[in-house]
CSV table of C-alpha atoms and ligand atoms in Angstrom, one decimal:
chain,number,residue,atom,x,y,z
A,1,UNK,CA,19.5,15.4,2.9
A,2,UNK,CA,16.7,12.7,3.3
A,3,UNK,CA,13.4,14.2,2.9
A,4,UNK,CA,11.2,12.0,5.0
A,5,UNK,CA,7.5,11.4,4.9
A,6,UNK,CA,4.6,13.2,6.9
A,7,UNK,CA,2.3,10.5,8.3
A,8,UNK,CA,-1.3,10.7,7.0
A,9,UNK,CA,-4.5,10.6,9.0
A,10,UNK,CA,-2.0,10.0,12.0
A,11,UNK,CA,-4.4,10.7,15.0
A,12,UNK,CA,-7.6,9.3,13.3
A,13,UNK,CA,-5.8,5.9,12.5
A,14,UNK,CA,-3.9,5.8,15.8
A,15,UNK,CA,-7.1,6.6,17.9
A,16,UNK,CA,-8.8,3.7,16.3
A,17,UNK,CA,-5.9,1.4,16.7
A,18,UNK,CA,-4.9,1.5,20.3
A,19,UNK,CA,-7.5,-0.2,22.5
A,20,UNK,CA,-5.1,-1.0,25.3
A,21,UNK,CA,-1.7,0.6,25.9
A,22,UNK,CA,-0.2,-2.6,27.1
A,23,UNK,CA,-1.0,-4.4,23.7
A,24,UNK,CA,1.1,-5.7,21.1
A,25,UNK,CA,0.2,-4.0,17.6
A,26,UNK,CA,1.3,-4.6,13.9
A,27,UNK,CA,2.2,-2.1,11.4
A,28,UNK,CA,2.6,-3.7,7.8
A,29,UNK,CA,3.9,-0.5,6.2
A,30,UNK,CA,6.6,1.0,8.5
A,31,UNK,CA,8.1,3.5,6.0
A,32,UNK,CA,9.8,6.5,7.9
A,33,UNK,CA,8.2,5.1,11.0
A,34,UNK,CA,5.7,7.9,11.4
A,35,UNK,CA,2.7,5.7,12.6
A,36,UNK,CA,4.9,3.3,14.5
A,37,UNK,CA,6.7,6.4,16.4
A,38,UNK,CA,3.1,7.5,17.5
A,39,UNK,CA,1.9,4.0,18.3
A,40,UNK,CA,5.0,3.8,20.7
A,41,UNK,CA,4.0,7.0,22.3
A,42,UNK,CA,0.8,5.7,23.3
A,43,UNK,CA,1.9,2.5,24.6
A,44,UNK,CA,3.1,1.9,28.2
A,45,UNK,CA,6.3,-0.1,28.9
A,46,UNK,CA,4.4,-3.4,28.5
A,47,UNK,CA,3.2,-2.5,25.2
A,48,UNK,CA,5.1,-3.3,22.0
A,49,UNK,CA,4.9,-3.0,18.2
A,50,UNK,CA,6.0,-5.4,15.3
A,51,UNK,CA,6.5,-3.5,12.2
A,52,UNK,CA,7.6,-4.5,8.7
A,53,UNK,CA,8.3,-2.9,5.4
A,54,UNK,CA,9.2,-4.7,2.2
A,55,UNK,CA,11.5,-1.9,1.1
A,56,UNK,CA,15.1,-2.7,2.5
A,57,UNK,CA,15.9,1.2,2.7
A,58,UNK,CA,12.9,1.9,4.7
A,59,UNK,CA,13.6,-1.3,7.1
A,60,UNK,CA,17.3,0.1,7.5
A,61,UNK,CA,16.3,3.6,8.1
A,62,UNK,CA,13.9,2.5,10.8
A,63,UNK,CA,16.5,0.1,12.3
A,64,UNK,CA,18.7,3.3,13.0
A,65,UNK,CA,15.7,5.5,14.0
A,66,UNK,CA,14.3,2.9,16.6
A,67,UNK,CA,17.7,1.5,17.7
A,68,UNK,CA,17.3,2.6,21.4
A,69,UNK,CA,13.7,1.4,21.6
A,70,UNK,CA,13.3,-1.9,23.2
A,71,UNK,CA,9.5,-2.2,22.6
A,72,UNK,CA,9.7,-2.6,18.8
A,73,UNK,CA,10.7,-5.6,16.5
A,74,UNK,CA,11.3,-4.8,12.9
A,75,UNK,CA,11.0,-7.2,9.8
A,76,UNK,CA,12.0,-6.5,6.1
A,77,UNK,CA,9.0,-8.8,5.0
A,78,UNK,CA,6.1,-8.5,2.8
A,79,UNK,CA,3.0,-7.5,5.0
A,80,UNK,CA,1.1,-10.5,3.5
A,81,UNK,CA,3.3,-12.7,5.8
A,82,UNK,CA,1.6,-11.2,8.8
A,83,UNK,CA,0.6,-14.8,10.0
A,84,UNK,CA,4.2,-16.0,9.7
A,85,UNK,CA,5.4,-13.0,11.4
A,86,UNK,CA,3.0,-13.7,14.2
A,87,UNK,CA,4.5,-17.4,14.3
A,88,UNK,CA,8.0,-16.2,14.4
A,89,UNK,CA,7.1,-13.8,17.4
A,90,UNK,CA,5.4,-16.6,19.0
A,91,UNK,CA,2.1,-14.6,19.1
A,92,UNK,CA,-1.4,-16.1,18.6
A,93,UNK,CA,-2.9,-12.6,18.2
A,94,UNK,CA,-2.2,-8.8,17.6
A,95,UNK,CA,-4.1,-6.3,19.7
A,96,UNK,CA,-4.5,-4.4,16.4
A,97,UNK,CA,-3.1,-4.0,12.9
A,98,UNK,CA,-2.5,-1.1,10.7
A,99,UNK,CA,-1.4,-0.6,7.1
A,100,UNK,CA,-0.8,2.7,5.4
A,101,UNK,CA,-0.8,1.4,1.8
A,102,UNK,CA,1.2,2.7,-1.2
A,103,UNK,CA,4.7,4.4,-1.3
A,104,UNK,CA,6.2,7.0,0.9
A,105,UNK,CA,7.3,10.5,0.1
A,106,UNK,CA,10.9,9.3,0.5
A,107,UNK,CA,10.3,6.7,-2.3
A,108,UNK,CA,8.6,9.3,-4.5
A,109,UNK,CA,11.2,12.0,-4.0
A,110,UNK,CA,14.2,10.2,-4.1
A,111,UNK,CA,15.6,9.6,-7.6
A,112,UNK,CA,17.6,6.6,-6.7
A,113,UNK,CA,14.5,4.6,-5.5
A,114,UNK,CA,13.1,5.1,-9.1
A,115,UNK,CA,9.4,5.6,-8.3
A,116,UNK,CA,8.9,8.9,-9.7
A,117,UNK,CA,8.8,10.4,-13.2
A,118,UNK,CA,10.2,13.7,-11.8
A,119,UNK,CA,13.7,12.0,-11.7
A,120,UNK,CA,15.9,10.5,-14.4
A,121,UNK,CA,16.7,6.9,-13.0
A,122,UNK,CA,16.3,3.2,-13.7
A,123,UNK,CA,12.7,2.3,-14.7
A,124,UNK,CA,12.6,-0.2,-11.9
A,125,UNK,CA,9.5,0.3,-9.5
A,126,UNK,CA,9.9,-2.7,-7.4
A,127,UNK,CA,9.6,-2.1,-3.7
A,128,UNK,CA,11.1,-5.5,-2.9
A,129,UNK,CA,14.3,-5.7,-5.2
A,130,UNK,CA,14.1,-9.6,-5.0
A,131,UNK,CA,11.2,-9.5,-7.3
A,132,UNK,CA,12.1,-10.8,-10.8
A,133,UNK,CA,10.4,-8.2,-13.1
A,134,UNK,CA,11.1,-4.5,-13.3
A,135,UNK,CA,8.8,-2.0,-14.9
A,136,UNK,CA,11.2,-1.9,-17.6
A,137,UNK,CA,11.4,-5.6,-18.1
A,138,UNK,CA,7.7,-5.6,-18.4
A,139,UNK,CA,7.5,-2.8,-21.0
A,140,UNK,CA,10.4,-4.5,-23.0
A,141,UNK,CA,8.8,-7.9,-23.1
A,142,UNK,CA,4.8,-7.6,-23.2
A,143,UNK,CA,2.5,-7.1,-25.9
A,144,UNK,CA,1.0,-3.7,-26.7
A,145,UNK,CA,-2.4,-5.1,-25.6
A,146,UNK,CA,-1.1,-6.3,-22.4
A,147,UNK,CA,0.6,-3.0,-21.6
A,148,UNK,CA,-2.6,-1.0,-22.5
A,149,UNK,CA,-4.6,-3.0,-20.1
A,150,UNK,CA,-2.2,-2.6,-17.1
A,151,UNK,CA,-2.1,1.2,-17.8
A,152,UNK,CA,-6.0,1.1,-18.0
A,153,UNK,CA,-6.8,-1.3,-15.1
A,154,UNK,CA,-4.5,0.2,-12.6
A,155,UNK,CA,-3.9,3.7,-13.6
A,156,UNK,CA,-7.6,4.4,-15.0
A,157,UNK,CA,-5.9,6.2,-17.9
A,158,UNK,CA,-8.1,6.8,-20.8
A,159,UNK,CA,-5.3,7.1,-23.4
A,160,UNK,CA,-3.8,3.7,-22.3
A,161,UNK,CA,-4.1,2.3,-25.9
A,162,UNK,CA,-2.4,5.3,-27.5
A,163,UNK,CA,0.5,5.2,-24.9
A,164,UNK,CA,0.8,1.4,-25.1
A,165,UNK,CA,1.3,1.9,-28.9
A,166,UNK,CA,4.0,4.3,-28.7
A,167,UNK,CA,5.7,2.2,-26.2
A,168,UNK,CA,5.6,-0.9,-28.3
A,169,UNK,CA,6.9,1.1,-31.5
A,170,UNK,CA,9.7,2.3,-29.2
A,171,UNK,CA,10.7,-1.1,-27.8
A,172,UNK,CA,10.7,-2.6,-31.4
A,173,UNK,CA,13.7,-0.5,-31.8
A,174,UNK,CA,15.3,0.1,-28.6
A,175,UNK,CA,15.1,-1.0,-24.9
A,176,UNK,CA,13.4,1.2,-22.3
A,177,UNK,CA,15.7,1.4,-19.4
A,178,UNK,CA,15.1,5.0,-17.8
A,179,UNK,CA,12.2,6.8,-16.3
A,180,UNK,CA,12.8,9.7,-18.7
A,181,UNK,CA,12.5,7.6,-21.9
A,182,UNK,CA,9.0,6.6,-20.8
A,183,UNK,CA,8.2,10.2,-19.7
A,184,UNK,CA,9.2,11.3,-23.2
A,185,UNK,CA,7.2,8.7,-24.9
A,186,UNK,CA,4.1,9.5,-22.8
A,187,UNK,CA,4.7,13.2,-23.5
A,188,UNK,CA,4.7,12.7,-27.3
A,189,UNK,CA,1.0,11.5,-27.3
A,190,UNK,CA,-0.4,13.6,-24.3
A,191,UNK,CA,-1.9,17.0,-24.2
A,192,UNK,CA,0.6,19.2,-22.1
A,193,UNK,CA,-2.5,20.2,-20.0
A,194,UNK,CA,-2.9,16.7,-18.8
A,195,UNK,CA,0.6,15.5,-18.8
A,196,UNK,CA,1.4,15.5,-15.0
A,197,UNK,CA,-1.8,13.6,-14.2
A,198,UNK,CA,-1.2,11.1,-17.2
A,199,UNK,CA,2.3,10.5,-15.9
A,200,UNK,CA,1.3,9.8,-12.5
A,201,UNK,CA,-1.4,7.4,-13.5
A,202,UNK,CA,1.1,5.6,-15.8
A,203,UNK,CA,3.8,5.3,-13.2
A,204,UNK,CA,1.2,4.3,-10.6
A,205,UNK,CA,-0.3,1.7,-12.7
A,206,UNK,CA,3.2,0.2,-13.5
A,207,UNK,CA,4.2,0.3,-9.9
A,208,UNK,CA,0.9,-1.5,-8.8
A,209,UNK,CA,1.3,-4.2,-11.6
A,210,UNK,CA,5.1,-4.8,-11.0
A,211,UNK,CA,4.5,-5.3,-7.1
A,212,UNK,CA,1.3,-7.1,-7.6
A,213,UNK,CA,-0.1,-4.9,-5.0
A,214,UNK,CA,-3.9,-5.6,-5.3
A,215,UNK,CA,-3.5,-9.3,-4.9
A,216,UNK,CA,-0.9,-8.7,-2.0
A,217,UNK,CA,-3.5,-6.6,-0.2
A,218,UNK,CA,-6.1,-9.3,-0.5
A,219,UNK,CA,-3.8,-11.8,1.0
A,220,UNK,CA,-2.8,-9.4,3.7
A,221,UNK,CA,-6.5,-8.8,4.7
A,222,UNK,CA,-7.2,-12.5,4.7
A,223,UNK,CA,-4.1,-13.4,6.7
A,224,UNK,CA,-4.7,-10.6,9.2
A,225,UNK,CA,-8.3,-11.6,10.5
A,226,UNK,CA,-7.2,-14.9,12.3
A,227,UNK,CA,-4.3,-13.2,14.0
A,228,UNK,CA,-6.5,-10.2,15.2
A,229,UNK,CA,-7.7,-10.4,18.7
A,230,UNK,CA,-11.4,-10.3,19.6
A,231,UNK,CA,-12.1,-6.6,19.9
A,232,UNK,CA,-9.0,-5.7,18.0
A,233,UNK,CA,-9.1,-3.2,15.1
A,234,UNK,CA,-8.0,-3.7,11.4
A,235,UNK,CA,-7.2,-0.1,10.3
A,236,UNK,CA,-6.3,0.6,6.8
A,237,UNK,CA,-5.4,3.9,4.8
A,238,UNK,CA,-5.6,3.6,1.2
A,239,UNK,CA,-4.8,6.0,-1.6
A,240,UNK,CA,-6.3,4.4,-4.6
A,241,UNK,CA,-9.8,3.6,-5.6
A,242,UNK,CA,-9.0,0.0,-6.5
A,243,UNK,CA,-7.4,-0.6,-3.0
A,244,UNK,CA,-10.1,1.2,-1.3
A,245,UNK,CA,-12.7,-1.0,-3.1
A,246,UNK,CA,-10.9,-4.2,-2.0
A,247,UNK,CA,-10.8,-3.1,1.5
A,248,UNK,CA,-14.5,-1.9,1.5
A,249,UNK,CA,-15.6,-5.3,-0.2
A,250,UNK,CA,-13.4,-7.4,2.2
A,251,UNK,CA,-14.9,-5.6,5.2
A,252,UNK,CA,-18.5,-6.1,3.9
A,253,UNK,CA,-18.0,-9.7,3.2
A,254,UNK,CA,-16.5,-10.3,6.7
A,255,UNK,CA,-19.6,-8.8,8.2
A,256,UNK,CA,-21.9,-11.5,6.8
A,257,UNK,CA,-22.9,-14.7,8.4
A,258,UNK,CA,-24.3,-16.4,5.3
A,259,UNK,CA,-23.5,-16.3,1.6
A,260,UNK,CA,-25.9,-18.9,0.4
A,261,UNK,CA,-28.2,-18.0,-2.5
A,262,UNK,CA,-31.3,-16.2,-1.1
A,263,UNK,CA,-33.5,-19.1,-2.4
A,264,UNK,CA,-31.5,-21.9,-0.8
A,265,UNK,CA,-33.8,-23.7,1.8
A,266,UNK,CA,-31.1,-24.0,4.5
A,267,UNK,CA,-27.8,-22.5,5.0
A,268,UNK,CA,-24.8,-24.7,3.8
A,269,UNK,CA,-22.1,-22.1,3.6
A,270,UNK,CA,-20.7,-22.3,7.1
A,271,UNK,CA,-19.7,-18.7,6.7
A,272,UNK,CA,-18.8,-16.9,9.8
A,273,UNK,CA,-19.1,-13.3,10.5
A,274,UNK,CA,-15.7,-12.1,11.6
A,275,UNK,CA,-15.7,-8.4,11.6
A,276,UNK,CA,-17.9,-5.3,12.3
A,277,UNK,CA,-17.3,-2.1,10.4
A,278,UNK,CA,-16.6,0.9,12.5
A,279,UNK,CA,-16.5,3.4,9.7
A,280,UNK,CA,-19.6,3.4,7.8
A,281,UNK,CA,-18.1,5.9,5.3
A,282,UNK,CA,-14.3,6.4,5.0
A,283,UNK,CA,-12.6,9.0,7.3
A,284,UNK,CA,-10.8,11.5,5.0
A,285,UNK,CA,-8.2,13.9,6.0
A,286,UNK,CA,-9.3,17.4,7.1
A,287,UNK,CA,-8.8,20.5,4.9
A,288,UNK,CA,-5.9,21.7,6.9
A,289,UNK,CA,-4.1,18.2,6.7
A,290,UNK,CA,-4.4,18.5,3.0
A,291,UNK,CA,-3.2,22.1,2.9
A,292,UNK,CA,-0.1,21.0,5.0
A,293,UNK,CA,0.4,17.7,3.0
A,294,UNK,CA,-0.8,17.4,-0.5
A,295,UNK,CA,-0.2,13.9,-0.8
A,296,UNK,CA,-2.8,13.1,1.9
A,297,UNK,CA,-5.6,14.3,-0.4
A,298,UNK,CA,-6.5,10.8,-1.7
A,299,UNK,CA,-6.3,9.1,1.5
A,300,UNK,CA,-9.3,7.0,2.8
A,301,UNK,CA,-9.2,5.3,6.2
A,302,UNK,CA,-11.4,2.2,7.0
A,303,UNK,CA,-11.7,0.5,10.3
A,304,UNK,CA,-13.3,-2.8,11.2
A,305,UNK,CA,-13.3,-4.8,14.5
A,306,UNK,CA,-12.7,-8.3,15.0
A,307,UNK,CA,-15.7,-10.2,16.8
B,401,SAM,C1,2.8,5.2,2.8
B,401,SAM,S1,4.1,4.6,3.1
B,401,SAM,C2,4.1,4.3,5.0
B,401,SAM,C3,4.7,5.6,5.8
B,401,SAM,C4,4.6,5.4,7.2
B,401,SAM,N1,3.1,5.1,7.6
B,401,SAM,C5,5.1,6.5,7.9
B,401,SAM,O1,4.3,7.2,8.6
B,401,SAM,O2,6.3,6.6,7.9
B,401,SAM,C6,4.0,2.9,2.6
B,401,SAM,C7,5.2,1.9,3.0
B,401,SAM,O3,4.5,0.6,2.8
B,401,SAM,C8,5.7,-0.1,2.2
B,401,SAM,N2,4.9,-1.3,1.6
B,401,SAM,C9,4.2,-1.3,0.6
B,401,SAM,N3,3.7,-2.4,0.1
B,401,SAM,C10,4.3,-3.4,1.1
B,401,SAM,C11,4.0,-4.6,1.4
B,401,SAM,N4,3.3,-5.5,0.7
B,401,SAM,N5,4.5,-5.2,2.4
B,401,SAM,C12,5.4,-4.5,3.4
B,401,SAM,N6,5.6,-3.2,3.0
B,401,SAM,C13,5.0,-2.6,2.0
B,401,SAM,C14,6.3,0.8,1.4
B,401,SAM,O4,7.8,0.3,1.1
B,401,SAM,C15,6.2,2.0,2.2
B,401,SAM,O5,7.5,2.3,2.8
């Protein structure tokens, strides 16, 4: 049986996104189609949605799920290609753009997807199987220092050096291929009290690195603004502090109309203000939502409007 995914901050995000029910919307993170389905419910028969997921399984699942729906067009592209997708669709602008970052519960719960330390599977962690390097390739080929840096930077894991040393000692003798090999290595240097948190931090760090998620997010934000219609909203749900920081800083920068040094006699930067922030503070899931879906607990929703 396929365990699907409970959409996070569903009403909150869609209420911000839909400004006209005959509009054309973009969802960059189709997943199990939870947000896309809700958007379709709110659109009239002239409205439509273009949705993409870089994971072929998610794309394929949604192709079936929405097979009788003619207001949707699906892509198996990286969302950073939003500008290319708009061109293919012959669209100058979308009326709203949504991204619900990270991975779905299906990816985390399904052993074959290899995203979770709870199952024994290949240590892959690529969302897009066309990417060259798996997490195992990275651990088997990189230096101890580089591994420690990735675990520290993307996982915010204090014991990154200790864990990286153990990984390097292991890979001098054997190749790491499986999730449970990595789990065993981490367990051997971690206090059992903190093991679950440490495992999830290390796996998350490797996933972010392997998929280059932070740079991709920056390109997506950058490429979204020119294809967002005036008055349209850019709605982003993030689950990781580094992602949220990127969204927050990008929105802030896009509200500025000048970035010249304060002592410059005249403005020479030609900066144009492109966004207004609609959520001064991020919107967080309610206590009942967190109770019903623990995975929502780290979610943060930020929204900006194109001017
Ligand atoms: C949290 S899930 C989205 C769940 C979806 N909103 C729903 O309610 O079913 C995130 C999805 O985004 C996809 N994803 C992550 N990074 C992506 C990227 N750069 N381009 C396209 N899809 C991406 C993942 O494969 C995953 O299916």
